[in-house]
């Protein structure tokens, strides 16, 4: 046997022919374009085919030690050689032989005597077909940017790893890595920079895990890692910790500068969590979301409690879609007491949801889901419509129409037709703009969108009052009082709770009230639960208060009853009796 070693970068072609003269001719034809190796026997050809991995085998059917068709069949049954195209050289009249060769898997045939042009053309065609097949396979199984396995290939390897590890009594780990805030990199620094970051992170991830692990890119900024052969849970934790540290290092960008990134990592394990590869992937995703919600830049192991939470959320989302049309929502009202007159001057409208299957669902649980699914706008319209209808002619004991406070979601204000819809609801119920106070949270103001400020100014110009809800819980609430036309601020219950016990809380509440008075903004204390808290707020000059000590939220009939009881059972100085506290 002989090989042409002068061009190692060229595609290798294996010639198998018993005639040295034929080999010299074929080598002369192919030597300039290909790296040619050859054998005069079938036995040697078997060895060369495995050791040299040729791109193509050109073989005479007549060999001294074995039948050429049998050798071709051998190549097609061996894992190392089954994908190598084989071209048979046959006598011109061997039609049956050609048919047999095609049946056992040979790619093509050439008739004797061979033509140099025909040999070159047929080899060229087969190699081109092979390259196209490899390219298609590459695109089908690998990520074009990072070169990592894609989603399908990674999940396929996960399925194989699970089956293999179960037989050996070992665990298989599934790790889902999500790059935190990656969209910001794309939006602010460009997609080219984002691609550089992904390529560098993919390199780091591969380096951080073991050689037997599979790393795949399953979406834009998500990587899936298959960890076969684990002996204990701690093995997966060690890899996750190492991976987190590797990702946290700054990424240098071409052209100068660095990008700092973190990742949220979710981990699930077979057979502890499941032996189904799809479920394991889903559980890792659940754990990853828990890592994000827990502050990002961390990893979480999947637990059954996480799954219960996900199932609960799915049920909530399903029923929430139909809740409005099925009449499952209602509105209750928590009275607002004027601390200077000790009278009910208004109430805050609060949404409630009661479902036959889920029971009473707390607003803190379903409101965020409604906001994320864009259901909040229609739900918000329902609250405004119901509350204005109930309060359209509702008066206190002095005959003054009651004030109405309604919390509005950032999603509502961002809708371009919100003001138009709001005006339509007021006109429908004959509701004066000055009687309604719209409560907004700092989350809306943090969006820093020009249309938000424009929308709030429009609402204020109508005569509607604006209130900042949960004042003091955000880091820049004070600046917003100067930027936006607020008429009131609500002192968060965190300050009210413990105001009589914690010196710092008292000092903060005092500062907030004094500041509001200086800005000519009224203050509303929420979460008042004791008489001591109430008296302390009065002494500080707080304007309004609400809370369980004064009254729990009531439906409209209960509120009307409370107003009547307050009127009939008030003392001479106008203070409501204790009956209002337990309603």
Short mmCIF file of C-alpha atoms in Angstrom, two decimals, residues 27-404:
data_model
loop_
_atom_site.label_atom_id
_atom_site.label_comp_id
_atom_site.label_asym_id
_atom_site.label_seq_id
_atom_site.Cartn_x
_atom_site.Cartn_y
_atom_site.Cartn_z
CA UNK A 27 -3.08 7.82 -8.89
CA UNK A 28 -1.92 9.87 -11.89
CA UNK A 29 -5.51 10.93 -12.57
CA UNK A 30 -6.35 11.88 -8.95
CA UNK A 31 -3.03 12.73 -7.30
CA UNK A 32 -3.09 16.45 -8.00
CA UNK A 33 -6.54 17.04 -6.48
CA UNK A 34 -6.71 14.45 -3.70
CA UNK A 35 -4.59 12.70 -1.11
CA UNK A 36 -4.52 9.18 -2.53
CA UNK A 37 -3.97 6.05 -0.44
CA UNK A 38 -4.32 2.57 -1.89
CA UNK A 39 -4.47 -1.14 -1.20
CA UNK A 40 -4.24 -4.22 -3.41
CA UNK A 41 -6.21 -6.45 -1.00
CA UNK A 42 -9.53 -6.29 0.81
CA UNK A 43 -7.99 -7.05 4.19
CA UNK A 44 -5.64 -4.08 4.02
CA UNK A 45 -8.48 -1.89 2.70
CA UNK A 46 -10.49 -2.62 5.85
CA UNK A 47 -7.61 -1.42 8.03
CA UNK A 48 -7.01 1.73 5.96
CA UNK A 49 -10.69 2.64 5.84
CA UNK A 50 -10.84 2.73 9.66
CA UNK A 51 -7.45 4.34 10.34
CA UNK A 52 -7.42 6.97 7.57
CA UNK A 53 -11.15 7.82 7.39
CA UNK A 54 -11.15 8.56 3.64
CA UNK A 55 -13.77 10.83 2.15
CA UNK A 56 -14.40 8.28 -0.65
CA UNK A 57 -13.48 4.69 -1.60
CA UNK A 58 -12.86 3.79 -5.26
CA UNK A 59 -12.80 0.00 -5.52
CA UNK A 60 -12.49 -2.74 -8.16
CA UNK A 61 -15.00 -5.56 -7.65
CA UNK A 62 -12.32 -8.18 -8.46
CA UNK A 63 -9.92 -8.56 -5.52
CA UNK A 64 -7.51 -11.43 -4.82
CA UNK A 65 -8.60 -12.22 -1.25
CA UNK A 66 -12.34 -11.47 -1.21
CA UNK A 67 -15.29 -10.50 -3.33
CA UNK A 68 -15.55 -6.75 -3.93
CA UNK A 69 -19.30 -6.74 -3.29
CA UNK A 70 -18.76 -8.43 0.08
CA UNK A 71 -16.13 -5.81 0.96
CA UNK A 72 -18.53 -3.01 0.01
CA UNK A 73 -21.22 -4.60 2.19
CA UNK A 74 -18.70 -4.79 5.05
CA UNK A 75 -17.98 -1.07 4.75
CA UNK A 76 -21.70 -0.29 4.84
CA UNK A 77 -22.28 -2.28 8.03
CA UNK A 78 -19.37 -0.93 10.07
CA UNK A 79 -20.14 2.21 12.13
CA UNK A 80 -16.81 3.86 11.23
CA UNK A 81 -17.21 3.41 7.46
CA UNK A 82 -20.94 3.16 6.77
CA UNK A 83 -21.22 6.80 5.65
CA UNK A 84 -18.21 6.76 3.30
CA UNK A 85 -19.38 6.74 -0.35
CA UNK A 86 -18.10 3.75 -2.35
CA UNK A 87 -17.67 3.80 -6.15
CA UNK A 88 -17.29 0.38 -7.78
CA UNK A 89 -15.17 -0.27 -10.90
CA UNK A 90 -16.80 -3.02 -12.96
CA UNK A 91 -16.57 -4.63 -16.39
CA UNK A 92 -18.71 -2.90 -18.99
CA UNK A 93 -21.10 -5.87 -19.33
CA UNK A 94 -21.63 -6.54 -15.60
CA UNK A 95 -25.16 -5.15 -15.36
CA UNK A 96 -26.14 -7.60 -12.62
CA UNK A 97 -23.06 -6.65 -10.63
CA UNK A 98 -23.87 -2.96 -10.85
CA UNK A 99 -27.41 -3.63 -9.69
CA UNK A 100 -26.13 -5.70 -6.79
CA UNK A 101 -23.64 -2.97 -5.84
CA UNK A 102 -26.36 -0.32 -5.73
CA UNK A 103 -28.55 -2.57 -3.60
CA UNK A 104 -25.87 -3.12 -0.96
CA UNK A 105 -25.17 0.61 -0.71
CA UNK A 106 -22.48 1.63 -3.18
CA UNK A 107 -22.88 5.23 -4.34
CA UNK A 108 -21.92 4.83 -8.02
CA UNK A 109 -19.96 2.70 -10.49
CA UNK A 110 -17.42 3.21 -13.30
CA UNK A 111 -17.00 0.87 -16.28
CA UNK A 112 -13.64 -0.45 -17.49
CA UNK A 113 -11.60 0.80 -19.20
CA UNK A 114 -11.73 3.91 -17.02
CA UNK A 115 -11.82 7.38 -18.49
CA UNK A 116 -9.86 10.07 -16.58
CA UNK A 117 -12.61 12.62 -17.13
CA UNK A 118 -15.33 10.21 -15.94
CA UNK A 119 -13.36 9.22 -12.84
CA UNK A 120 -12.82 12.86 -11.86
CA UNK A 121 -16.43 13.79 -12.51
CA UNK A 122 -17.96 10.91 -10.57
CA UNK A 123 -15.64 11.39 -7.58
CA UNK A 124 -16.28 15.15 -7.63
CA UNK A 125 -20.06 14.59 -7.70
CA UNK A 126 -19.98 12.15 -4.79
CA UNK A 127 -17.79 14.39 -2.64
CA UNK A 128 -20.02 17.37 -3.40
CA UNK A 129 -23.06 15.35 -2.37
CA UNK A 130 -21.21 14.34 0.82
CA UNK A 131 -20.29 17.94 1.65
CA UNK A 132 -23.87 19.07 1.10
CA UNK A 133 -25.11 16.30 3.37
CA UNK A 134 -22.60 17.30 6.05
CA UNK A 135 -23.61 20.94 5.73
CA UNK A 136 -27.29 20.06 6.04
CA UNK A 137 -26.50 17.87 9.04
CA UNK A 138 -24.44 20.65 10.60
CA UNK A 139 -27.25 23.15 10.21
CA UNK A 140 -29.81 20.66 11.46
CA UNK A 141 -27.92 19.70 14.61
CA UNK A 142 -25.61 22.59 15.53
CA UNK A 143 -25.95 26.27 16.36
CA UNK A 144 -24.54 28.42 13.58
CA UNK A 145 -23.19 31.16 15.89
CA UNK A 146 -21.48 29.19 18.66
CA UNK A 147 -20.99 25.80 17.01
CA UNK A 148 -22.65 24.16 20.02
CA UNK A 149 -25.26 21.45 19.72
CA UNK A 150 -28.72 22.88 19.07
CA UNK A 151 -31.89 22.15 21.02
CA UNK A 152 -32.80 18.95 19.15
CA UNK A 153 -29.36 17.38 19.39
CA UNK A 154 -28.93 18.35 23.06
CA UNK A 155 -32.29 16.87 24.03
CA UNK A 156 -31.48 13.73 22.04
CA UNK A 157 -28.23 13.35 23.98
CA UNK A 158 -30.14 13.95 27.19
CA UNK A 159 -32.52 11.13 26.35
CA UNK A 160 -29.59 8.79 25.65
CA UNK A 161 -27.77 9.83 28.85
CA UNK A 162 -30.86 9.13 30.97
CA UNK A 163 -31.28 5.63 29.56
CA UNK A 164 -27.57 4.87 30.00
CA UNK A 165 -27.33 6.23 33.55
CA UNK A 166 -30.48 4.48 34.74
CA UNK A 167 -28.95 1.13 33.77
CA UNK A 168 -25.80 2.00 35.74
CA UNK A 169 -27.60 3.35 38.79
CA UNK A 170 -26.26 6.89 38.27
CA UNK A 171 -27.93 10.30 38.03
CA UNK A 172 -28.25 12.57 35.00
CA UNK A 173 -28.24 16.31 35.57
CA UNK A 174 -30.00 18.90 33.43
CA UNK A 175 -28.80 22.49 33.71
CA UNK A 176 -30.51 25.44 32.01
CA UNK A 177 -28.42 28.63 31.93
CA UNK A 178 -30.10 31.95 31.11
CA UNK A 179 -28.01 35.10 30.69
CA UNK A 180 -29.50 37.84 32.86
CA UNK A 181 -30.67 41.03 31.11
CA UNK A 182 -29.14 39.97 27.82
CA UNK A 183 -31.72 42.00 25.89
CA UNK A 184 -30.17 45.18 27.30
CA UNK A 185 -26.82 44.26 25.74
CA UNK A 186 -28.44 43.78 22.33
CA UNK A 187 -30.54 46.95 22.60
CA UNK A 188 -27.85 49.28 23.93
CA UNK A 189 -24.57 47.90 22.55
CA UNK A 190 -25.81 46.25 19.30
CA UNK A 191 -26.49 42.68 18.25
CA UNK A 192 -22.89 42.32 17.07
CA UNK A 193 -21.67 42.86 20.62
CA UNK A 194 -24.36 40.49 21.84
CA UNK A 195 -23.05 37.82 19.47
CA UNK A 196 -19.49 38.36 20.74
CA UNK A 197 -20.72 37.88 24.30
CA UNK A 198 -22.59 34.68 23.43
CA UNK A 199 -19.58 33.19 21.64
CA UNK A 200 -17.28 33.98 24.56
CA UNK A 201 -19.76 32.64 27.12
CA UNK A 202 -20.26 29.44 25.13
CA UNK A 203 -16.48 28.95 25.19
CA UNK A 204 -16.35 29.50 28.94
CA UNK A 205 -19.23 27.13 29.61
CA UNK A 206 -17.61 24.34 27.58
CA UNK A 207 -14.36 24.89 29.47
CA UNK A 208 -16.09 24.90 32.87
CA UNK A 209 -17.94 21.59 32.46
CA UNK A 210 -16.54 18.08 32.03
CA UNK A 211 -15.53 16.51 28.72
CA UNK A 212 -18.40 14.03 28.91
CA UNK A 213 -20.99 16.80 29.30
CA UNK A 214 -22.98 18.19 26.37
CA UNK A 215 -23.42 21.97 26.05
CA UNK A 216 -26.14 23.19 23.70
CA UNK A 217 -27.59 26.57 22.82
CA UNK A 218 -31.36 26.15 22.92
CA UNK A 219 -32.50 29.77 22.37
CA UNK A 220 -31.10 33.27 22.00
CA UNK A 221 -29.53 33.57 25.45
CA UNK A 222 -30.15 30.13 26.93
CA UNK A 223 -27.76 27.19 27.17
CA UNK A 224 -28.74 23.63 28.06
CA UNK A 225 -26.13 21.36 29.65
CA UNK A 226 -26.47 17.59 29.97
CA UNK A 227 -24.52 16.16 32.92
CA UNK A 228 -24.33 12.36 32.65
CA UNK A 229 -22.88 9.98 35.23
CA UNK A 230 -23.46 11.97 38.43
CA UNK A 231 -23.04 10.12 41.74
CA UNK A 232 -24.75 12.67 44.00
CA UNK A 233 -26.62 15.97 43.91
CA UNK A 234 -23.56 17.82 45.14
CA UNK A 235 -21.79 17.04 41.84
CA UNK A 236 -24.33 19.16 39.94
CA UNK A 237 -24.09 21.95 42.54
CA UNK A 238 -20.31 22.06 42.18
CA UNK A 239 -20.56 22.38 38.40
CA UNK A 240 -23.25 25.08 38.68
CA UNK A 241 -21.12 27.08 41.12
CA UNK A 242 -18.06 26.78 38.89
CA UNK A 243 -20.13 27.80 35.87
CA UNK A 244 -21.55 30.86 37.62
CA UNK A 245 -18.05 32.09 38.51
CA UNK A 246 -16.82 31.54 34.94
CA UNK A 247 -19.70 33.55 33.48
CA UNK A 248 -19.30 36.41 35.97
CA UNK A 249 -15.88 37.43 34.66
CA UNK A 250 -15.90 40.53 32.39
CA UNK A 251 -16.19 39.90 28.66
CA UNK A 252 -13.80 41.96 26.53
CA UNK A 253 -15.40 43.42 23.42
CA UNK A 254 -13.62 43.87 20.09
CA UNK A 255 -12.85 47.56 19.67
CA UNK A 256 -12.46 48.15 23.40
CA UNK A 257 -14.56 47.96 26.53
CA UNK A 258 -15.96 45.23 28.72
CA UNK A 259 -19.37 43.75 29.40
CA UNK A 260 -20.27 42.31 32.78
CA UNK A 261 -22.87 39.56 32.73
CA UNK A 262 -24.48 37.18 35.19
CA UNK A 263 -26.61 34.09 34.74
CA UNK A 264 -29.60 32.41 36.36
CA UNK A 265 -29.21 28.64 36.43
CA UNK A 266 -31.86 25.98 36.98
CA UNK A 267 -30.98 22.35 37.74
CA UNK A 268 -33.06 19.17 37.66
CA UNK A 269 -31.94 15.59 38.23
CA UNK A 270 -32.89 12.14 36.99
CA UNK A 271 -34.24 10.02 38.62
CA UNK A 272 -34.86 12.27 41.65
CA UNK A 273 -37.17 14.64 39.77
CA UNK A 274 -38.22 12.53 36.79
CA UNK A 275 -36.88 10.02 34.27
CA UNK A 276 -38.62 11.75 31.36
CA UNK A 277 -36.29 14.04 29.41
CA UNK A 278 -39.02 16.54 28.51
CA UNK A 279 -40.12 16.91 32.11
CA UNK A 280 -36.54 17.29 33.29
CA UNK A 281 -36.05 20.09 30.78
CA UNK A 282 -39.25 21.75 31.98
CA UNK A 283 -38.27 21.37 35.64
CA UNK A 284 -34.87 22.94 34.98
CA UNK A 285 -36.73 25.85 33.37
CA UNK A 286 -38.92 26.21 36.47
CA UNK A 287 -35.84 26.23 38.72
CA UNK A 288 -34.21 28.81 36.44
CA UNK A 289 -37.18 31.15 36.82
CA UNK A 290 -36.95 30.73 40.59
CA UNK A 291 -33.31 31.77 40.39
CA UNK A 292 -34.32 34.89 38.42
CA UNK A 293 -37.09 35.78 40.83
CA UNK A 294 -34.68 35.29 43.73
CA UNK A 295 -32.42 38.07 42.47
CA UNK A 296 -30.59 36.47 39.50
CA UNK A 297 -26.86 35.60 39.45
CA UNK A 298 -27.55 32.30 41.21
CA UNK A 299 -28.59 28.69 40.71
CA UNK A 300 -31.54 26.73 42.05
CA UNK A 301 -32.25 23.02 42.30
CA UNK A 302 -35.75 22.01 41.27
CA UNK A 303 -38.16 21.09 44.07
CA UNK A 304 -41.68 19.74 44.02
CA UNK A 305 -42.83 22.96 45.72
CA UNK A 306 -41.65 24.86 42.64
CA UNK A 307 -43.77 22.62 40.46
CA UNK A 308 -46.79 23.18 42.67
CA UNK A 309 -46.24 26.92 42.26
CA UNK A 310 -46.07 26.59 38.47
CA UNK A 311 -49.21 24.45 38.35
CA UNK A 312 -50.98 26.99 40.52
CA UNK A 313 -49.94 29.80 38.19
CA UNK A 314 -51.12 27.86 35.12
CA UNK A 315 -54.53 27.32 36.73
CA UNK A 316 -54.70 31.00 37.64
CA UNK A 317 -53.84 32.05 34.09
CA UNK A 318 -56.46 29.72 32.63
CA UNK A 319 -59.29 30.86 34.89
CA UNK A 320 -58.25 34.52 34.77
CA UNK A 321 -58.95 34.64 31.03
CA UNK A 322 -62.60 33.81 31.67
CA UNK A 323 -63.09 35.53 35.02
CA UNK A 324 -64.42 38.81 33.65
CA UNK A 325 -66.94 37.24 31.26
CA UNK A 326 -68.13 34.87 34.00
CA UNK A 327 -68.73 37.69 36.47
CA UNK A 328 -66.20 36.39 39.01
CA UNK A 329 -64.76 39.82 39.83
CA UNK A 330 -66.21 42.16 42.41
CA UNK A 331 -65.22 45.49 43.94
CA UNK A 332 -65.06 46.26 47.65
CA UNK A 333 -64.30 49.56 49.35
CA UNK A 334 -62.07 50.42 52.30
CA UNK A 335 -63.20 53.68 53.91
CA UNK A 336 -60.85 56.65 54.11
CA UNK A 337 -61.17 58.64 57.36
CA UNK A 338 -60.44 62.34 57.55
CA UNK A 339 -58.29 62.60 60.68
CA UNK A 340 -59.20 66.23 61.24
CA UNK A 341 -62.98 65.72 61.21
CA UNK A 342 -63.04 62.00 62.13
CA UNK A 343 -65.48 61.44 59.26
CA UNK A 344 -65.50 59.06 56.30
CA UNK A 345 -64.56 61.25 53.35
CA UNK A 346 -64.15 58.55 50.75
CA UNK A 347 -62.99 55.01 50.07
CA UNK A 348 -60.45 53.08 48.06
CA UNK A 349 -61.83 50.64 45.49
CA UNK A 350 -60.25 47.18 45.78
CA UNK A 351 -60.63 44.33 43.31
CA UNK A 352 -61.61 40.85 44.49
CA UNK A 353 -61.72 37.55 42.57
CA UNK A 354 -63.65 34.48 43.65
CA UNK A 355 -63.50 31.38 41.46
CA UNK A 356 -65.48 28.14 41.93
CA UNK A 357 -62.34 25.99 41.68
CA UNK A 358 -59.70 28.30 43.14
CA UNK A 359 -61.79 29.99 45.77
CA UNK A 360 -60.89 33.52 46.84
CA UNK A 361 -57.65 34.51 45.11
CA UNK A 362 -55.57 37.28 46.74
CA UNK A 363 -54.97 40.34 44.50
CA UNK A 364 -51.23 40.09 45.13
CA UNK A 365 -51.35 36.71 43.41
CA UNK A 366 -53.50 37.42 40.36
CA UNK A 367 -52.82 41.10 39.58
CA UNK A 368 -49.20 40.50 38.42
CA UNK A 369 -50.43 37.69 36.15
CA UNK A 370 -53.13 39.95 34.73
CA UNK A 371 -50.53 42.63 34.04
CA UNK A 372 -48.16 40.23 32.29
CA UNK A 373 -50.94 38.73 30.14
CA UNK A 374 -52.40 42.14 29.15
CA UNK A 375 -55.74 41.29 30.76
CA UNK A 376 -55.30 44.13 33.22
CA UNK A 377 -56.67 46.81 30.91
CA UNK A 378 -60.15 45.31 30.63
CA UNK A 379 -60.10 44.38 34.31
CA UNK A 380 -59.12 47.95 35.17
CA UNK A 381 -62.01 49.28 33.07
CA UNK A 382 -64.35 47.00 35.02
CA UNK A 383 -63.10 48.41 38.34
CA UNK A 384 -63.49 52.02 37.21
CA UNK A 385 -66.94 51.39 35.77
CA UNK A 386 -68.20 49.52 38.85
CA UNK A 387 -66.73 51.97 41.35
CA UNK A 388 -68.07 55.07 39.57
CA UNK A 389 -71.49 53.45 39.31
CA UNK A 390 -71.53 52.63 43.03
CA UNK A 391 -70.23 56.06 44.05
CA UNK A 392 -72.15 58.17 41.56
CA UNK A 393 -74.54 59.50 44.24
CA UNK A 394 -72.98 58.16 47.43
CA UNK A 395 -72.73 60.81 50.17
CA UNK A 396 -71.46 61.09 53.73
CA UNK A 397 -73.54 62.29 56.67
CA UNK A 398 -72.93 65.92 55.81
CA UNK A 399 -74.43 65.34 52.39
CA UNK A 400 -71.10 65.62 50.56
CA UNK A 401 -70.42 63.23 47.72
CA UNK A 402 -67.78 60.70 48.72
CA UNK A 403 -64.31 60.74 47.23
CA UNK A 404 -63.20 57.63 45.28
#
